[in-house]
Each structure stands twice: as structure tokens, then as C-alpha cells.
Short mmCIF file of C-alpha atoms in Angstrom, two decimals:
data_model
loop_
_atom_site.label_atom_id
_atom_site.label_comp_id
_atom_site.label_asym_id
_atom_site.label_seq_id
_atom_site.Cartn_x
_atom_site.Cartn_y
_atom_site.Cartn_z
CA MET A 1 -158.68 -90.05 71.42
CA THR A 2 -162.07 -88.52 72.30
CA ASN A 3 -163.77 -85.82 70.29
CA ALA A 4 -163.49 -83.49 73.30
CA THR A 5 -159.72 -84.05 73.47
CA MET A 6 -159.34 -83.40 69.75
CA ALA A 7 -161.39 -80.22 70.03
CA ALA A 8 -159.24 -79.00 72.91
CA MET A 9 -156.06 -79.72 70.90
CA ASN A 10 -157.41 -77.69 67.99
CA ASN A 11 -157.64 -74.69 70.30
CA ASP A 12 -154.15 -75.21 71.76
CA LEU A 13 -150.89 -73.86 70.38
CA SER A 14 -147.42 -75.34 70.24
CA ALA A 15 -144.61 -73.56 72.07
CA THR A 16 -143.32 -72.17 68.78
CA GLU A 17 -146.76 -70.87 67.77
CA ALA A 18 -147.38 -69.32 71.19
CA ALA A 19 -143.96 -67.62 71.24
CA ARG A 20 -144.55 -66.23 67.76
CA LEU A 21 -147.92 -64.75 68.75
CA LEU A 22 -146.38 -63.18 71.85
CA GLY A 23 -143.31 -61.97 70.01
CA VAL A 24 -140.92 -63.58 72.49
CA SER A 25 -138.28 -66.27 72.55
CA LEU A 26 -138.97 -69.81 73.78
CA PRO A 27 -137.05 -69.24 77.06
CA THR A 28 -139.19 -66.15 77.71
CA LEU A 29 -142.32 -68.19 76.97
CA TYR A 30 -141.27 -70.79 79.53
CA SER A 31 -140.57 -68.04 82.06
CA TYR A 32 -144.15 -66.78 81.63
CA VAL A 33 -145.36 -70.23 82.67
CA SER A 34 -143.07 -70.38 85.70
CA ARG A 35 -144.23 -66.90 86.78
CA GLY A 36 -147.89 -67.87 86.49
CA LEU A 37 -148.61 -65.53 83.57
CA LEU A 38 -149.51 -68.40 81.27
CA VAL A 39 -150.63 -72.00 81.67
CA SER A 40 -149.42 -74.99 79.70
CA VAL A 41 -150.87 -78.48 79.26
CA SER A 42 -149.11 -81.76 78.52
CA HIS A 43 -149.90 -83.50 75.27
CA GLY A 44 -149.10 -86.94 73.87
CA ALA A 45 -146.65 -89.59 74.92
CA ALA A 46 -143.75 -87.17 74.56
CA ARG A 47 -145.59 -84.90 77.00
CA ARG A 48 -144.95 -81.89 74.84
CA LYS A 49 -146.38 -78.73 76.28
CA ARG A 50 -149.20 -76.92 74.51
CA TYR A 51 -150.74 -73.56 75.32
CA PRO A 52 -154.47 -72.65 75.29
CA GLN A 53 -155.03 -70.26 72.41
CA GLU A 54 -157.37 -67.94 74.34
CA GLU A 55 -154.85 -67.60 77.18
CA VAL A 56 -152.06 -66.76 74.75
CA LEU A 57 -154.19 -64.18 72.93
CA ARG A 58 -155.24 -62.59 76.23
CA LEU A 59 -151.62 -62.29 77.37
CA ALA A 60 -150.61 -60.88 73.98
CA ALA A 61 -153.32 -58.21 74.31
CA ARG A 62 -152.11 -57.28 77.78
CA LYS A 63 -148.50 -57.03 76.59
CA ASN A 64 -149.59 -54.89 73.66
CA ASP A 65 -151.58 -52.58 75.93
CA ALA A 66 -148.59 -52.20 78.23
CA ARG A 67 -146.26 -51.36 75.35
CA ARG A 68 -148.73 -48.75 74.14
CA GLY A 69 -149.12 -47.13 77.55
CA GLY A 70 -148.55 -43.48 78.34
CA GLN A 71 -149.99 -41.22 75.69
CA ALA A 72 -151.63 -44.16 73.92
CA ALA A 73 -153.69 -44.77 77.03
CA VAL A 74 -155.50 -41.53 76.33
CA THR A 75 -157.15 -43.14 73.30
CA ALA A 76 -158.49 -45.91 75.52
CA MET A 77 -161.26 -43.56 76.57
CA HIS A 78 -162.46 -43.02 72.99
CA TRP A 79 -162.45 -45.98 70.63
CA GLY A 80 -158.95 -47.07 71.67
CA LEU A 81 -157.38 -49.68 73.90
CA PRO A 82 -159.46 -51.97 76.10
CA VAL A 83 -159.56 -50.65 79.66
CA LEU A 84 -161.02 -53.67 81.46
CA GLU A 85 -161.77 -57.34 80.91
CA THR A 86 -165.24 -58.83 80.49
CA GLN A 87 -166.87 -62.12 79.65
CA ILE A 88 -170.15 -60.53 78.59
CA SER A 89 -169.86 -59.28 75.01
CA HIS A 90 -167.39 -58.20 72.39
CA ILE A 91 -167.18 -57.08 68.78
CA LEU A 92 -165.10 -59.31 66.53
CA GLU A 93 -164.58 -58.89 62.79
CA GLY A 94 -167.79 -56.94 62.35
CA ARG A 95 -169.95 -59.21 64.51
CA LEU A 96 -171.52 -58.50 67.89
CA LEU A 97 -171.17 -61.51 70.18
CA TYR A 98 -172.93 -62.18 73.49
CA ARG A 99 -170.74 -64.65 75.39
CA GLY A 100 -169.61 -66.00 72.04
CA CYS A 101 -173.11 -66.14 70.48
CA ASP A 102 -173.79 -64.00 67.41
CA ALA A 103 -176.42 -61.42 68.37
CA THR A 104 -177.94 -61.41 64.87
CA LEU A 105 -178.54 -65.15 65.10
CA LEU A 106 -180.13 -64.73 68.53
CA ALA A 107 -182.37 -62.01 67.11
CA GLN A 108 -183.99 -64.57 64.81
CA HIS A 109 -185.74 -66.31 67.69
CA ALA A 110 -184.75 -65.08 71.18
CA SER A 111 -186.56 -62.65 73.46
CA LEU A 112 -184.88 -59.92 75.48
CA GLU A 113 -185.43 -62.07 78.56
CA THR A 114 -183.50 -64.94 76.91
CA ALA A 115 -180.70 -62.59 75.88
CA ALA A 116 -180.57 -61.16 79.41
CA SER A 117 -180.17 -64.59 80.96
CA LEU A 118 -177.37 -65.32 78.49
CA LEU A 119 -175.60 -62.06 79.30
CA TRP A 120 -176.07 -62.43 83.05
CA ASP A 121 -174.70 -65.92 83.62
CA ASP A 122 -174.51 -67.67 80.25
CA GLY A 123 -178.11 -68.80 80.51
CA ALA A 124 -177.56 -70.97 83.57
CA ILE A 125 -180.68 -69.61 85.29
CA ASP A 126 -183.95 -68.23 83.94
CA TYR A 127 -184.45 -65.26 86.24
CA PHE A 128 -187.74 -64.13 84.73
CA HIS A 129 -190.07 -66.62 86.42
CA GLN A 130 -191.21 -63.90 88.78
CA ASP A 131 -194.41 -61.95 89.27
CA ALA A 132 -194.51 -58.34 88.15
CA PRO A 133 -193.22 -55.91 90.80
CA PRO A 134 -195.58 -53.41 92.45
CA LEU A 135 -195.94 -49.98 90.91
CA PRO A 136 -193.41 -47.64 92.53
CA PRO A 137 -195.23 -44.48 93.66
CA GLN A 138 -192.60 -42.35 91.90
CA LEU A 139 -193.88 -43.54 88.50
CA ALA A 140 -197.27 -41.93 89.07
CA SER A 141 -195.81 -38.64 90.27
CA ALA A 142 -194.38 -37.38 86.96
CA PRO A 143 -197.00 -38.02 84.27
CA ASP A 144 -195.82 -35.16 82.06
CA ALA A 145 -192.14 -36.08 82.11
CA THR A 146 -190.41 -37.76 79.18
CA PRO A 147 -190.21 -41.57 79.30
CA LEU A 148 -186.48 -41.49 80.02
CA THR A 149 -186.93 -38.94 82.80
CA ARG A 150 -189.61 -41.11 84.44
CA ALA A 151 -187.25 -44.08 84.27
CA MET A 152 -184.41 -42.10 85.87
CA VAL A 153 -186.71 -40.83 88.64
CA ALA A 154 -187.78 -44.40 89.40
CA MET A 155 -184.22 -45.71 89.54
CA VAL A 156 -182.95 -42.87 91.72
CA ALA A 157 -185.86 -43.33 94.16
CA MET A 158 -185.26 -47.09 94.34
CA ALA A 159 -181.56 -46.50 94.99
CA MET A 160 -182.21 -44.63 98.22
CA PRO A 161 -181.13 -46.50 101.39
CA ALA A 162 -184.63 -46.30 102.85
CA SER A 163 -186.19 -48.14 99.92
CA THR A 164 -187.79 -51.55 100.46
CA PRO A 165 -186.53 -54.10 99.74
CA ALA A 166 -182.91 -53.12 100.31
CA PRO A 167 -181.19 -52.19 97.03
CA ALA A 168 -179.14 -54.96 95.42
CA THR A 169 -175.37 -54.55 95.84
CA THR A 170 -173.94 -58.09 95.55
CA PRO A 171 -173.61 -59.90 92.20
CA ALA A 172 -176.21 -62.54 93.11
CA SER A 173 -178.72 -60.03 94.46
CA MET A 174 -178.25 -57.84 91.38
CA LEU A 175 -179.17 -60.69 89.05
CA GLN A 176 -182.11 -61.71 91.20
CA ALA A 177 -183.38 -58.12 91.19
CA GLY A 178 -182.80 -57.71 87.46
CA PRO A 179 -186.23 -58.79 86.12
CA ALA A 180 -188.17 -56.55 88.52
CA LEU A 181 -185.99 -53.56 87.62
CA MET A 182 -186.35 -54.17 83.88
CA ARG A 183 -190.14 -54.45 84.26
CA THR A 184 -190.17 -51.27 86.33
CA LEU A 185 -188.17 -49.55 83.57
CA ALA A 186 -190.70 -50.73 80.99
CA ALA A 187 -193.55 -49.39 83.13
CA ALA A 188 -191.79 -46.03 83.50
CA LEU A 189 -191.00 -45.76 79.80
CA LEU A 190 -194.51 -46.72 78.70
CA GLN A 191 -196.41 -45.15 81.60
CA THR A 192 -198.18 -48.44 82.32
CA ALA A 193 -198.40 -50.77 85.30
CA PRO A 194 -195.50 -53.22 85.69
CA SER A 195 -196.22 -56.48 83.90
CA ALA A 196 -194.73 -59.96 83.64
CA LEU A 197 -195.57 -60.15 79.93
CA PRO A 198 -192.55 -60.51 77.63
CA LEU A 199 -191.02 -57.09 77.29
CA HIS A 200 -191.43 -56.85 73.52
CA GLN A 201 -195.12 -57.59 73.95
CA GLN A 202 -195.42 -54.79 76.50
CA LEU A 203 -194.01 -52.36 73.94
CA ALA A 204 -196.29 -53.74 71.24
CA LEU A 205 -199.42 -53.36 73.35
CA ALA A 206 -198.55 -49.80 74.35
CA TRP A 207 -197.87 -48.78 70.75
CA GLN A 208 -200.61 -50.87 69.11
CA ALA A 209 -198.09 -52.77 67.02
CA ASP A 210 -199.26 -55.59 64.75
CA ALA A 211 -197.70 -59.05 64.67
CA GLU A 212 -194.92 -58.13 62.22
CA GLN A 213 -194.02 -55.01 64.16
CA THR A 214 -194.02 -57.01 67.40
CA GLU A 215 -191.47 -59.41 65.93
CA LEU A 216 -189.37 -56.46 64.83
CA LEU A 217 -189.47 -55.05 68.36
CA ARG A 218 -188.40 -58.40 69.76
CA ALA A 219 -185.41 -58.55 67.41
CA ALA A 220 -184.43 -54.92 68.10
CA LEU A 221 -184.43 -55.50 71.86
CA VAL A 222 -182.13 -58.50 71.47
CA LEU A 223 -179.73 -56.68 69.14
CA LEU A 224 -179.42 -53.70 71.48
CA ALA A 225 -179.13 -55.64 74.74
CA ASP A 226 -175.40 -55.02 75.07
CA HIS A 227 -172.57 -53.41 73.13
CA GLU A 228 -169.30 -53.97 74.91
CA LEU A 229 -167.95 -50.97 76.88
CA ASN A 230 -170.02 -48.10 75.50
CA ALA A 231 -170.41 -44.81 77.39
CA SER A 232 -173.50 -45.77 79.41
CA THR A 233 -172.14 -49.21 80.26
CA PHE A 234 -168.88 -47.69 81.46
CA ALA A 235 -170.88 -45.29 83.63
CA VAL A 236 -172.79 -48.25 85.08
CA ARG A 237 -169.58 -50.10 85.85
CA CYS A 238 -167.98 -47.05 87.48
CA VAL A 239 -170.98 -46.62 89.79
CA ALA A 240 -171.22 -50.34 90.55
CA SER A 241 -167.49 -50.40 91.37
CA THR A 242 -168.11 -48.02 94.29
CA GLY A 243 -170.43 -50.50 96.00
CA ALA A 244 -173.54 -48.56 95.01
CA SER A 245 -176.81 -50.40 94.46
CA LEU A 246 -178.05 -51.75 91.14
CA PRO A 247 -180.79 -49.10 90.80
CA ALA A 248 -178.12 -46.42 91.31
CA ALA A 249 -175.96 -48.00 88.60
CA LEU A 250 -178.91 -48.22 86.21
CA GLY A 251 -179.73 -44.59 86.92
CA ALA A 252 -176.20 -43.69 85.82
CA GLY A 253 -176.68 -45.68 82.64
CA LEU A 254 -179.93 -43.90 81.86
CA ALA A 255 -178.31 -40.52 82.51
CA ALA A 256 -175.49 -41.31 80.08
CA LEU A 257 -177.97 -42.62 77.53
CA SER A 258 -179.85 -39.32 77.59
CA GLY A 259 -176.99 -37.54 75.83
CA ASP A 260 -177.29 -36.56 72.18
CA ARG A 261 -174.08 -38.41 71.34
CA HIS A 262 -175.35 -41.69 72.75
CA GLY A 263 -179.04 -42.51 73.12
CA GLY A 264 -180.07 -39.37 71.23
CA GLY A 265 -178.92 -40.81 67.93
CA SER A 266 -182.31 -42.19 66.93
CA ALA A 267 -183.98 -38.82 67.57
CA ALA A 268 -181.36 -37.10 65.40
CA ALA A 269 -181.85 -39.68 62.65
CA ARG A 270 -185.62 -39.19 62.87
CA ARG A 271 -185.18 -35.43 62.36
CA MET A 272 -183.11 -36.11 59.25
CA LEU A 273 -185.74 -38.47 57.84
CA THR A 274 -188.57 -36.05 58.63
CA GLN A 275 -186.80 -33.22 56.84
CA ALA A 276 -185.96 -35.43 53.86
CA LEU A 277 -189.58 -36.57 53.51
CA ALA A 278 -190.88 -33.02 53.67
CA ALA A 279 -188.39 -31.55 51.19
CA SER A 280 -188.89 -31.20 47.46
CA ASP A 281 -185.33 -32.51 47.02
CA ALA A 282 -184.48 -35.14 49.62
CA ARG A 283 -180.81 -35.18 48.66
CA ASP A 284 -180.41 -31.45 49.30
CA ALA A 285 -182.23 -31.75 52.63
CA VAL A 286 -180.02 -34.62 53.76
CA GLY A 287 -176.85 -32.78 52.73
CA ALA A 288 -177.90 -29.65 54.58
CA TYR A 289 -178.79 -31.64 57.70
CA TYR A 290 -175.40 -33.32 57.96
CA MET A 291 -173.60 -30.01 57.63
CA SER A 292 -174.55 -29.37 61.27
CA ILE A 293 -174.23 -32.82 62.86
CA ALA A 294 -171.73 -35.67 62.63
CA PRO A 295 -173.24 -38.64 60.77
CA GLU A 296 -172.21 -41.14 63.45
CA PHE A 297 -174.41 -39.30 65.95
CA ALA A 298 -177.37 -39.30 63.59
CA GLY A 299 -177.69 -42.71 62.01
CA PHE A 300 -174.62 -43.37 59.84
CA GLY A 301 -171.23 -44.94 60.44
CA HIS A 302 -169.73 -46.58 63.51
CA PRO A 303 -166.03 -46.74 64.45
CA LEU A 304 -166.34 -50.36 65.59
CA TYR A 305 -168.03 -51.48 62.35
CA PRO A 306 -165.99 -50.21 59.39
CA HIS A 307 -167.97 -52.46 57.04
CA GLY A 308 -171.39 -51.66 58.50
CA ASP A 309 -173.37 -52.13 61.69
CA PRO A 310 -174.86 -55.66 61.62
CA ARG A 311 -177.71 -54.58 63.90
CA ALA A 312 -178.83 -51.94 61.41
CA ALA A 313 -178.43 -54.33 58.48
CA TYR A 314 -180.62 -56.89 60.22
CA LEU A 315 -183.43 -54.49 61.16
CA LEU A 316 -183.43 -52.54 57.90
CA GLY A 317 -183.43 -55.84 56.03
CA ILE A 318 -186.65 -56.81 57.76
CA LEU A 319 -188.13 -53.36 57.11
CA ALA A 320 -187.38 -53.77 53.40
CA THR A 321 -189.57 -56.88 53.30
CA LEU A 322 -192.45 -54.86 54.82
CA ALA A 323 -192.20 -51.93 52.42
CA HIS A 324 -195.57 -52.81 50.84
CA GLU A 325 -197.34 -52.30 54.20
CA PRO A 326 -197.09 -48.84 55.89
CA PRO A 327 -197.49 -46.15 53.19
CA ARG A 328 -194.54 -44.09 54.46
CA LEU A 329 -192.09 -46.96 54.83
CA GLN A 330 -191.05 -47.10 51.19
CA ALA A 331 -190.34 -43.35 51.19
CA ILE A 332 -188.43 -43.65 54.47
CA LEU A 333 -186.24 -46.43 53.12
CA ALA A 334 -185.61 -44.38 49.99
CA ALA A 335 -184.47 -41.46 52.17
CA CYS A 336 -182.17 -43.84 54.08
CA ALA A 337 -180.64 -44.99 50.79
CA THR A 338 -180.18 -41.39 49.62
CA ALA A 339 -178.36 -40.49 52.83
CA GLU A 340 -176.18 -43.61 52.63
CA GLU A 341 -175.13 -42.74 49.09
CA LEU A 342 -174.52 -39.09 49.86
CA LEU A 343 -172.49 -39.75 53.02
CA ASP A 344 -170.76 -42.85 51.65
CA ALA A 345 -171.40 -44.44 55.06
CA ARG A 346 -173.37 -47.45 56.23
CA PRO A 347 -176.43 -47.07 58.49
CA ASN A 348 -176.09 -47.75 62.21
CA ALA A 349 -178.68 -48.98 64.71
CA ASP A 350 -179.94 -45.43 65.39
CA LEU A 351 -181.18 -45.10 61.82
CA ALA A 352 -183.03 -48.40 62.04
CA LEU A 353 -184.77 -47.31 65.25
CA ALA A 354 -185.73 -43.97 63.71
CA ALA A 355 -187.12 -45.62 60.58
CA MET A 356 -189.20 -48.03 62.65
CA GLU A 357 -190.55 -45.28 64.90
CA LEU A 358 -191.49 -43.01 62.01
CA ALA A 359 -192.91 -45.66 59.68
CA PHE A 360 -195.23 -47.28 62.19
CA GLY A 361 -196.46 -44.14 63.89
CA TRP A 362 -195.01 -45.05 67.27
CA PRO A 363 -194.73 -42.21 69.81
CA GLU A 364 -191.85 -39.81 69.23
CA GLY A 365 -188.99 -41.08 71.37
CA ALA A 366 -190.00 -44.73 70.98
CA GLY A 367 -186.55 -45.51 69.59
CA MET A 368 -184.94 -44.20 72.77
CA SER A 369 -187.32 -46.29 74.86
CA VAL A 370 -186.42 -49.44 72.92
CA PHE A 371 -182.74 -48.62 73.35
CA ALA A 372 -183.01 -47.96 77.10
CA LEU A 373 -185.08 -51.05 77.88
CA ALA A 374 -182.87 -53.30 75.77
CA ARG A 375 -179.59 -51.95 77.14
CA SER A 376 -180.75 -52.39 80.76
CA ALA A 377 -180.13 -56.12 80.29
CA GLY A 378 -176.47 -55.48 79.48
CA TRP A 379 -176.11 -52.89 82.24
CA ILE A 380 -177.25 -55.43 84.83
CA ALA A 381 -174.75 -57.97 83.50
CA HIS A 382 -171.90 -55.45 83.69
CA ALA A 383 -172.89 -54.17 87.12
CA ALA A 384 -172.87 -57.72 88.50
CA GLU A 385 -169.55 -58.53 86.81
CA GLN A 386 -168.00 -55.36 88.21
CA ALA A 387 -169.33 -56.07 91.70
CA ALA A 388 -167.89 -59.59 91.52
CA SER A 389 -164.44 -58.17 90.72
CA ALA A 390 -164.50 -56.07 93.92
CA ALA A 391 -162.31 -53.53 92.08
CA LEU A 392 -162.85 -49.78 92.19
CA ILE A 393 -162.59 -48.13 88.78
CA ARG A 394 -160.29 -45.20 89.40
CA PRO A 395 -158.18 -44.19 86.38
CA ARG A 396 -155.55 -41.46 86.60
CA ALA A 397 -155.64 -38.21 84.67
CA ARG A 398 -152.79 -36.86 82.56
CA TYR A 399 -152.13 -33.37 83.95
CA ILE A 400 -151.47 -30.76 81.25
CA GLY A 401 -152.01 -27.55 83.26
CA ARG A 402 -149.65 -25.25 85.15
CA HIS A 403 -146.85 -26.73 87.20
CA LEU A 404 -145.84 -25.62 90.67
CA ARG A 405 -144.40 -22.14 90.67
CA ASP A 406 -142.18 -20.39 93.17
#
């Protein structure tokens, strides 16, 4: 028996195990196979049937979702049931996985470009062997706008039917256009000319980051490249499902990211840190700050990570090793620890971005720029996946208003 065969067997289930996971009888299990809901494979001389574990788990999830339909479906739109299937990323037992690869392990060595290629098609093609795109004229027309506004203006302009080349609308064309769009986003966010340099190096040059900070930027971009079906990614998929172009879908993602309860988290966490550093009693300042804002929207806690956000743990862990460098960093980390103790909540990625931005003297809003540039990689993956499904996302609403009256 080959190693490959043994590995496959280890991931297969017996009929009894599969039926137990599904909560059905053996006859019902066999009926699933005959109806095409589940596949089985023959094994051994007795030709006993075995069932791929992933297929069984997927069917069990679908059955569970169906049983919990109706009112339970309402929670699907806020930290509840899955509402669509994806092969791109998922969160499992406190870990963020990109196509099965642990994002924190990738952050040790990968670039955002490497992570993007993984998210787009499992790394089959390196899409980034392209020259930098030309500077869109729209980027030079709004010099006083915020970085995110400039990025949205660029995407909206590129989404117009008259733009050249024609906007990408098919899965293949979306992935081919991905590098140019990400480099255009970087140019808009940094107010520089588009460049083919690695994206973390573009940020480092614009913000005069040293070698250690550059490595931290690289890791942050990888860790934030995708995060399952968050609000901005869902917006991207909804727009892509209509047949709209990739720039239009990315514009929707940027618009969603601009909200205080999504991309604005690092700015809120920065305000908390600034107030704590300026106060005579940091604990009192932190307590007062979180009387007016929910911690999860300002650096602490995450519903998908009850034991702590691994992205924050990774980045703050690196910052702790650099505490002897920037004078303010030690005080910033102390303020983070004070807030964690007071709130009895673990830091999330927004706090890590805010700490980096504040400690290294990067421009205010740098955390949002890192977030937007990183997440564009995931948005492109989801837009292409949605386009490939050829399905329109059109959920129904539960009506709770007046009924027809005579």
C-alpha cells in the first residue's frame, strides 16, 4: 500500500463514523450517496465503502444550517451561520488559514504578493511578474483627500465602461488585473507613482521605515490579506456577483472598510493610546475611553477569536522585542497591557496597527492604509471566486412591518 493511499484512508470515514457525524441511520447515509449528496470510495478486498471526511463534514454543516433556518438565518448576517462556500480562507480553532496554510506561519517569511498568489489560485501562478501600471490621472486630481478617499476615487474611475483597458469581469481577467490594481491602490494610498517594488517596501520607503519596521510591515500585510467573510469582503462579493468589474468590486470593499466599525478600528485604538499616554493616570483614561466605544471596535476582543486574535499576538510579540528602540514604544505597550487588564479582553489586529503607527511616527491613518492594501489581495480572490460561481447574491429579507390592510 502506497503512502498516498494510506494518507487518503486516514482522511476517510467508515459508514458508521459518517452516519454518526451526520446524525442519520445507515440506510439514510446510503440514500445520500444514491441521490448524489455524498460520494463513497471502495476500500480493500471486501470493497467496503468509505467516505471522504471533508465531504461528510461539509454535508453535516449544510444539514445543520438547514435545520437552523428561519429566525436563525438572521444571525448569519452577524457572526452567525455561514452564508456561502469558499475555498479561500477560514478560521479554525483560533487560527486563520489561507487555503489550509496558517497565516502566522506565512507571516514569518512570505510577502503580500506571495500570499495573494496563494489566495488567488493556491499559488499556481505568480501574477506579479508585471511592470508597474501607468499613473491614473485621477490619482493626481485629489492631492488633499485622505489616502482611502484617493483609493476609492481611483477604483471608481477605473470601473467606468469607458476606461482603458476594459475592466476585468471574468475570473481569469480579474486575477490577471490584480497586481496592477494593487499597485494602483498603493500609489493612491501613499500618493506616489505606481511601482513594481514589493508592496511592503513601497510602504517602508514612503514612511522612512528601517529594516526592522519593514519586516513588520511585510508580516502585517500577510496577516491582514484575508479574513473569511468580513463586511468588506461580503460587499465585494455582492458587487462581483452582479457582473460588475473588479475595480467596481474593490471600490465597494474600500467603501465598507471606511466605516468606523470595520477599517476604522485602528484609528479608534490610536485615539485610546494617545489619551492614555497623555494622561496622568493611564488606567483612568482607558476606562473613560471605553465608556463611549465598544472595545471590539477599538482594539480589543474579536467574536471569532475567543482566546485571542493570533494576528495581534504575532505583531505585538514582535513589537515587544523592539521595545528598546523607539522611545515611545515601551510606554505604548504598557498602555496596551493596562487596557487588556482593565477590559479583560485580548488585543485584536487593530490595536497592533495602532501601536505600530504611533510608535514609529508613521502618518496618521497608516494603519488603515496597511489594512486596505493588504485586504485588497483577499478581495480580488473573493471577487474571482464569486464570478466563477456565476451566482447572484440576493438574500431575502424577513418582513416585520405592517401587513396588508383593508
